[in-house]
Short mmCIF file of C-alpha atoms and ligand atoms in Angstrom, two decimals:
data_model
loop_
_atom_site.label_atom_id
_atom_site.label_comp_id
_atom_site.label_asym_id
_atom_site.label_seq_id
_atom_site.Cartn_x
_atom_site.Cartn_y
_atom_site.Cartn_z
CA UNK I 1 -24.78 108.04 45.52
CA UNK I 2 -23.80 108.44 41.90
CA UNK I 3 -20.16 108.31 42.87
CA UNK I 4 -20.59 105.00 44.75
CA UNK I 5 -22.44 103.48 41.78
CA UNK I 6 -19.79 104.48 39.31
CA UNK I 7 -17.11 103.16 41.67
CA UNK I 8 -18.97 99.84 41.84
CA UNK I 9 -19.29 99.68 38.05
CA UNK I 10 -15.57 100.43 37.73
CA UNK I 11 -14.72 97.62 40.14
CA UNK I 12 -16.93 95.20 38.19
CA UNK I 13 -15.33 96.20 34.92
CA UNK I 14 -11.87 95.64 36.41
CA UNK I 15 -12.84 92.21 37.71
CA UNK I 16 -14.15 91.20 34.27
CA UNK I 17 -10.92 92.25 32.62
CA UNK I 18 -8.91 90.20 35.12
CA UNK I 19 -11.17 87.19 34.57
CA UNK I 20 -10.98 87.36 30.78
CA UNK I 21 -7.21 87.74 30.86
CA UNK I 22 -6.75 84.71 33.08
CA UNK I 23 -8.98 82.65 30.73
CA UNK I 24 -6.84 83.68 27.83
CA UNK I 25 -3.73 82.65 29.72
CA UNK I 26 -5.14 79.23 30.45
CA UNK I 27 -6.04 78.73 26.78
CA UNK I 28 -2.67 80.03 25.67
CA UNK I 29 -0.97 77.76 28.18
CA UNK I 30 -2.29 74.70 26.32
CA UNK I 31 -0.54 75.86 23.22
CA UNK I 32 2.74 75.74 25.05
CA UNK I 33 2.41 72.12 26.23
CA UNK I 34 5.34 70.09 24.96
CA UNK I 35 4.16 67.92 22.06
CA UNK I 36 4.36 64.17 22.71
CA UNK I 37 7.62 62.54 21.73
CA UNK I 38 6.59 60.72 18.60
CA UNK I 39 9.94 58.94 18.27
CA UNK I 40 9.25 56.94 21.42
CA UNK I 41 5.61 55.97 21.32
CA UNK I 42 4.15 55.13 24.68
CA UNK I 43 3.50 51.46 25.23
CA UNK I 44 1.54 52.15 28.33
CA UNK I 45 -1.93 50.93 27.53
CA UNK I 46 -3.28 52.15 30.84
CA UNK I 47 -3.64 55.51 29.14
CA UNK I 48 -6.35 54.03 26.98
CA UNK I 49 -8.33 53.06 30.02
CA UNK I 50 -7.99 56.50 31.59
CA UNK I 51 -9.29 58.31 28.55
CA UNK I 52 -12.28 60.45 29.40
CA UNK I 53 -15.62 59.20 28.11
CA UNK I 54 -16.65 60.58 24.73
CA UNK I 55 -18.83 63.66 24.85
CA UNK I 56 -22.51 62.96 25.19
CA UNK I 57 -24.32 63.57 21.94
CA UNK I 58 -27.55 65.40 22.21
CA UNK I 59 -30.47 63.82 20.38
CA UNK I 60 -28.51 61.06 18.66
CA UNK I 61 -30.35 59.38 15.80
CA UNK I 62 -32.49 56.54 17.16
CA UNK I 63 -31.14 53.18 16.12
CA UNK I 64 -33.68 50.75 14.64
CA UNK I 65 -35.29 48.36 17.12
CA UNK I 66 -32.87 45.48 17.57
CA UNK I 67 -33.93 42.02 16.45
CA UNK I 68 -34.75 39.72 19.37
CA UNK I 69 -31.55 37.88 20.17
CA UNK I 70 -31.23 34.37 18.87
CA UNK I 71 -30.70 31.70 21.48
CA UNK I 72 -27.04 30.91 21.98
CA UNK I 73 -25.73 28.27 19.65
CA UNK I 74 -24.07 25.38 21.45
CA UNK I 75 -21.18 23.78 19.63
CA UNK I 76 -21.92 21.29 16.90
CA UNK I 77 -21.61 17.63 17.82
CA UNK I 78 -18.22 16.13 17.09
CA UNK I 79 -17.74 15.46 13.39
CA UNK I 80 -18.65 11.92 12.39
CA UNK I 81 -15.98 9.41 11.53
CA UNK I 82 -15.22 10.00 7.82
CA UNK I 83 -14.91 6.28 7.23
CA UNK I 84 -18.55 5.85 8.23
CA UNK I 85 -21.50 6.11 5.89
CA UNK I 86 -24.57 6.59 8.02
CA UNK I 87 -27.89 7.91 6.83
CA UNK I 88 -31.22 8.46 8.60
CA UNK I 89 -34.15 7.80 6.28
CA UNK I 90 -37.30 9.47 7.61
CA UNK I 91 -40.92 9.09 6.49
CA UNK I 92 -43.54 11.75 7.24
CA UNK I 93 -47.35 11.84 7.26
CA UNK I 94 -48.10 8.15 7.87
CA UNK I 95 -48.90 5.57 8.90
CA UNK I 96 -50.54 4.25 5.75
CA UNK I 97 -50.72 1.10 3.66
CA UNK I 98 -47.36 2.11 2.17
CA UNK I 99 -45.79 2.08 5.60
CA UNK I 100 -46.71 -1.61 5.72
CA UNK I 101 -44.97 -2.22 2.42
CA UNK I 102 -41.87 -0.42 3.60
CA UNK I 103 -41.83 -2.54 6.75
CA UNK I 104 -42.24 -5.70 4.63
CA UNK I 105 -39.29 -4.58 2.53
CA UNK I 106 -36.97 -4.32 5.53
CA UNK I 107 -38.49 -7.21 7.50
CA UNK I 108 -35.35 -9.34 7.34
CA UNK I 109 -32.91 -6.47 7.51
CA UNK I 110 -31.94 -6.09 11.14
CA UNK I 111 -29.37 -3.54 10.03
CA UNK I 112 -31.97 -1.15 8.64
CA UNK I 113 -33.57 1.21 11.12
CA UNK I 114 -35.91 3.93 9.85
CA UNK I 115 -37.72 6.87 11.43
CA UNK I 116 -41.44 7.51 11.03
CA UNK I 117 -42.88 10.96 11.82
CA UNK I 118 -46.54 10.17 12.29
CA UNK I 119 -49.62 12.39 12.32
CA UNK I 120 -51.71 11.94 15.45
CA UNK I 121 -55.13 12.06 13.84
CA UNK I 122 -54.22 8.97 11.80
CA UNK I 123 -53.72 6.94 14.97
CA UNK I 124 -57.39 6.42 15.86
CA UNK I 125 -57.71 3.88 13.05
CA UNK I 126 -56.91 0.35 14.28
CA UNK I 127 -55.08 -0.68 11.10
CA UNK I 128 -52.78 2.31 11.42
CA UNK I 129 -52.26 1.62 15.11
CA UNK I 130 -51.18 -1.92 14.26
CA UNK I 131 -48.77 -0.61 11.63
CA UNK I 132 -47.28 1.82 14.12
CA UNK I 133 -46.83 -0.89 16.75
CA UNK I 134 -45.21 -3.15 14.18
CA UNK I 135 -42.76 -0.41 13.15
CA UNK I 136 -41.89 0.27 16.77
CA UNK I 137 -41.46 -3.42 17.60
CA UNK I 138 -39.12 -3.84 14.61
CA UNK I 139 -36.83 -1.23 16.17
CA UNK I 140 -37.68 1.80 14.06
CA UNK I 141 -38.01 5.22 15.63
CA UNK I 142 -41.41 6.87 15.98
CA UNK I 143 -41.41 10.66 15.93
CA UNK I 144 -44.04 13.35 16.46
CA UNK I 145 -45.39 15.11 13.35
CA UNK I 146 -48.25 17.01 15.07
CA UNK I 147 -51.88 15.96 15.44
CA UNK I 148 -53.46 17.69 12.43
CA UNK I 149 -50.45 18.74 10.30
CA UNK I 150 -50.75 22.32 11.35
CA UNK I 151 -48.19 24.97 10.39
CA UNK I 152 -46.19 25.63 13.56
CA UNK I 153 -44.55 28.82 12.35
CA UNK I 154 -47.79 30.82 12.08
CA UNK I 155 -48.54 33.40 14.76
CA UNK I 156 -52.08 31.98 14.92
CA UNK I 157 -50.61 28.73 16.22
CA UNK I 158 -50.62 29.77 19.86
CA UNK I 159 -48.57 28.00 22.51
CA UNK I 160 -51.74 26.28 23.73
CA UNK I 161 -52.57 24.98 20.24
CA UNK I 162 -48.97 23.94 19.72
CA UNK I 163 -48.82 22.00 22.96
CA UNK I 164 -52.12 20.34 22.21
CA UNK I 165 -50.93 19.29 18.75
CA UNK I 166 -47.77 17.73 20.13
CA UNK I 167 -49.21 16.31 23.36
CA UNK I 168 -52.16 14.57 21.69
CA UNK I 169 -49.83 12.80 19.28
CA UNK I 170 -47.32 11.97 21.99
CA UNK I 171 -50.13 10.48 24.11
CA UNK I 172 -51.42 8.37 21.21
CA UNK I 173 -47.93 7.07 20.42
CA UNK I 174 -47.46 6.25 24.10
CA UNK I 175 -50.81 4.50 24.23
CA UNK I 176 -49.82 2.25 21.31
CA UNK I 177 -46.11 1.65 21.90
CA UNK I 178 -45.55 2.47 25.58
CA UNK I 179 -42.84 4.95 24.61
CA UNK I 180 -43.02 8.68 24.00
CA UNK I 181 -41.40 10.17 20.90
CA UNK I 182 -37.94 11.66 21.41
CA UNK I 183 -37.97 14.03 18.46
CA UNK I 184 -40.38 16.16 16.48
CA UNK I 185 -40.64 17.16 12.85
CA UNK I 186 -42.74 20.26 12.24
CA UNK I 187 -45.26 19.98 9.37
CA UNK I 188 -43.86 21.63 6.21
CA UNK I 189 -40.54 21.91 8.04
CA UNK I 190 -41.88 25.24 9.29
CA UNK I 191 -40.70 26.38 12.68
CA UNK I 192 -39.51 29.45 14.50
CA UNK I 193 -36.01 29.28 15.90
CA UNK I 194 -36.94 31.25 18.99
CA UNK I 195 -39.93 29.16 19.92
CA UNK I 196 -39.85 26.32 22.37
CA UNK I 197 -41.31 23.09 21.03
CA UNK I 198 -40.18 20.89 23.88
CA UNK I 199 -38.52 18.47 21.45
CA UNK I 200 -35.45 18.55 19.28
CA UNK I 201 -36.82 19.84 15.96
CA UNK I 202 -35.54 17.61 13.19
CA UNK I 203 -35.46 18.99 9.65
CA UNK I 204 -33.53 17.36 6.80
CA UNK I 205 -30.86 18.00 4.23
CA UNK I 206 -32.14 15.71 1.46
CA UNK I 207 -35.56 16.37 -0.04
CA UNK I 208 -36.42 14.63 -3.33
CA UNK I 209 -39.91 16.22 -3.22
CA UNK I 210 -41.65 12.90 -3.53
CA UNK I 211 -44.92 14.59 -2.54
CA UNK I 212 -45.19 16.29 -5.94
CA UNK I 213 -47.73 14.59 -8.19
CA UNK I 214 -45.26 14.90 -11.05
CA UNK I 215 -42.44 13.16 -9.18
CA UNK I 216 -41.49 9.84 -10.73
CA UNK I 217 -39.92 6.78 -9.15
CA UNK I 218 -36.80 7.32 -11.26
CA UNK I 219 -36.42 10.93 -10.17
CA UNK I 220 -36.83 10.15 -6.49
CA UNK I 221 -34.44 7.19 -6.73
CA UNK I 222 -31.85 9.21 -8.64
CA UNK I 223 -32.00 12.09 -6.19
CA UNK I 224 -31.39 9.75 -3.27
CA UNK I 225 -28.47 7.83 -4.73
CA UNK I 226 -26.84 10.95 -6.18
CA UNK I 227 -26.88 12.92 -2.95
CA UNK I 228 -26.64 10.39 -0.13
CA UNK I 229 -23.70 11.34 2.08
CA UNK I 230 -22.57 10.39 5.52
CA UNK I 231 -24.66 12.08 8.19
CA UNK I 232 -27.60 12.86 5.92
CA UNK I 233 -31.23 13.03 6.96
CA UNK I 234 -33.50 12.10 4.04
CA UNK I 235 -37.10 13.30 3.90
CA UNK I 236 -39.66 10.95 2.34
CA UNK I 237 -43.42 10.43 2.76
CA UNK I 238 -44.79 6.94 3.41
CA UNK I 239 -48.13 7.69 1.77
CA UNK I 240 -47.20 7.24 -1.91
CA UNK I 241 -46.52 4.16 -3.97
CA UNK I 242 -43.80 6.00 -5.90
CA UNK I 243 -41.99 6.69 -2.65
CA UNK I 244 -42.12 3.07 -1.62
CA UNK I 245 -40.78 1.95 -5.02
CA UNK I 246 -37.98 4.51 -5.08
CA UNK I 247 -36.98 3.72 -1.49
CA UNK I 248 -36.99 0.01 -2.27
CA UNK I 249 -34.52 0.49 -5.15
CA UNK I 250 -32.37 3.03 -3.33
CA UNK I 251 -32.03 0.70 -0.35
CA UNK I 252 -30.18 -1.84 -2.51
CA UNK I 253 -27.91 0.77 -4.10
CA UNK I 254 -27.00 2.38 -0.80
CA UNK I 255 -26.45 -1.00 0.82
CA UNK I 256 -23.99 -1.88 -1.99
CA UNK I 257 -22.18 1.36 -1.25
CA UNK I 258 -21.77 0.41 2.38
CA UNK I 259 -24.32 2.72 3.94
CA UNK I 260 -25.60 2.07 7.43
CA UNK I 261 -29.29 2.87 8.00
CA UNK I 262 -29.84 4.41 11.42
CA UNK I 263 -32.62 6.28 13.17
CA UNK I 264 -32.46 10.04 13.65
CA UNK I 265 -31.72 9.60 17.36
CA UNK I 266 -28.91 7.17 16.56
CA UNK I 267 -27.45 9.43 13.90
CA UNK I 268 -27.40 12.40 16.24
CA UNK I 269 -26.48 10.53 19.40
CA UNK I 270 -29.72 11.39 21.21
CA UNK I 271 -30.56 9.32 24.23
CA UNK I 272 -34.23 8.89 25.17
CA UNK I 273 -35.39 11.51 27.62
CA UNK I 274 -32.14 13.41 27.48
CA UNK I 275 -32.40 17.14 27.56
CA UNK I 276 -30.65 17.80 24.37
CA UNK I 277 -29.67 21.22 23.13
CA UNK I 278 -27.51 21.15 20.07
CA UNK I 279 -27.89 23.02 16.90
CA UNK I 280 -26.50 20.84 14.19
CA UNK I 281 -25.49 22.86 11.20
CA UNK I 282 -24.36 20.44 8.58
CA UNK I 283 -21.05 21.45 7.08
CA UNK I 284 -21.85 19.97 3.71
CA UNK I 285 -25.40 21.29 3.44
CA UNK I 286 -26.88 24.71 3.83
CA UNK I 287 -29.86 23.95 5.98
CA UNK I 288 -30.30 23.78 9.66
CA UNK I 289 -31.07 20.24 10.47
CA UNK I 290 -31.99 20.52 14.11
CA UNK I 291 -33.11 23.15 16.55
CA UNK I 292 -32.52 22.79 20.26
CA UNK I 293 -34.83 22.13 23.15
CA UNK I 294 -34.91 25.29 25.21
CA UNK I 295 -34.76 25.27 29.00
CA UNK I 296 -37.72 27.54 29.43
CA UNK I 297 -41.02 25.84 28.73
CA UNK I 298 -42.94 29.09 28.08
ZN1 ZN W 1 -45.88 16.34 6.82
#
């Protein structure tokens, strides 16, 4: 019995030696592989494809949670004709008595088309409704500026609230003019790029801050005439006398310089009801001017 055991152990030991030796040969064999000919580098790129996958790392460090992807950016609209001087002057937060004065000012100017971003809760008042209808009939664009001037970028502004804010105003505008607004301007210019507002979101690239109590007519006027460039969208508020006065002066100066006064939709080539999805990133200004309408409504 003992003899058979020791014979078995001997056989096992022998097998192990053979195994170890053959491993050593295989390892040594690699050393003898002819080194690649470095004077004639291989141009065969198929080798790159056949490379084995990199070794799997155990417990790799966890990367930070990726940011939600931004929606794809469609190409910018074609650049405007450099010989043109077109500007879209927009007024937010009306209508008001100053809207009437602005309309009086451009009454005989068929070449001047403005854009008014109106607040829905101002459209229950008959005087304001008349002003809105007058602006629309004169050929100006009426845009949606929410119902109660709510901040659209806050998480507390749920989709239901958002839709209500925009729909109520759209319905009121439709009731008065028979046409729904084609564009929207979010109150405070605050919006979230990944959120669907159902309208092209129109911001601006010229902001003379006419809403500040300290703003003077001269300052607002000077800002406008110093910075007006082709393709600009100017933000003003038709609820201040100073804004009306500065606009009135700037209109003459810009007219002398050959500016054309167009609505936002005209400036950007929007057609009513079109499903429009451009980002327009002005090349001469740092701000986004417009966000797209997304396909998905929710
Ligand atoms: Zn506003």
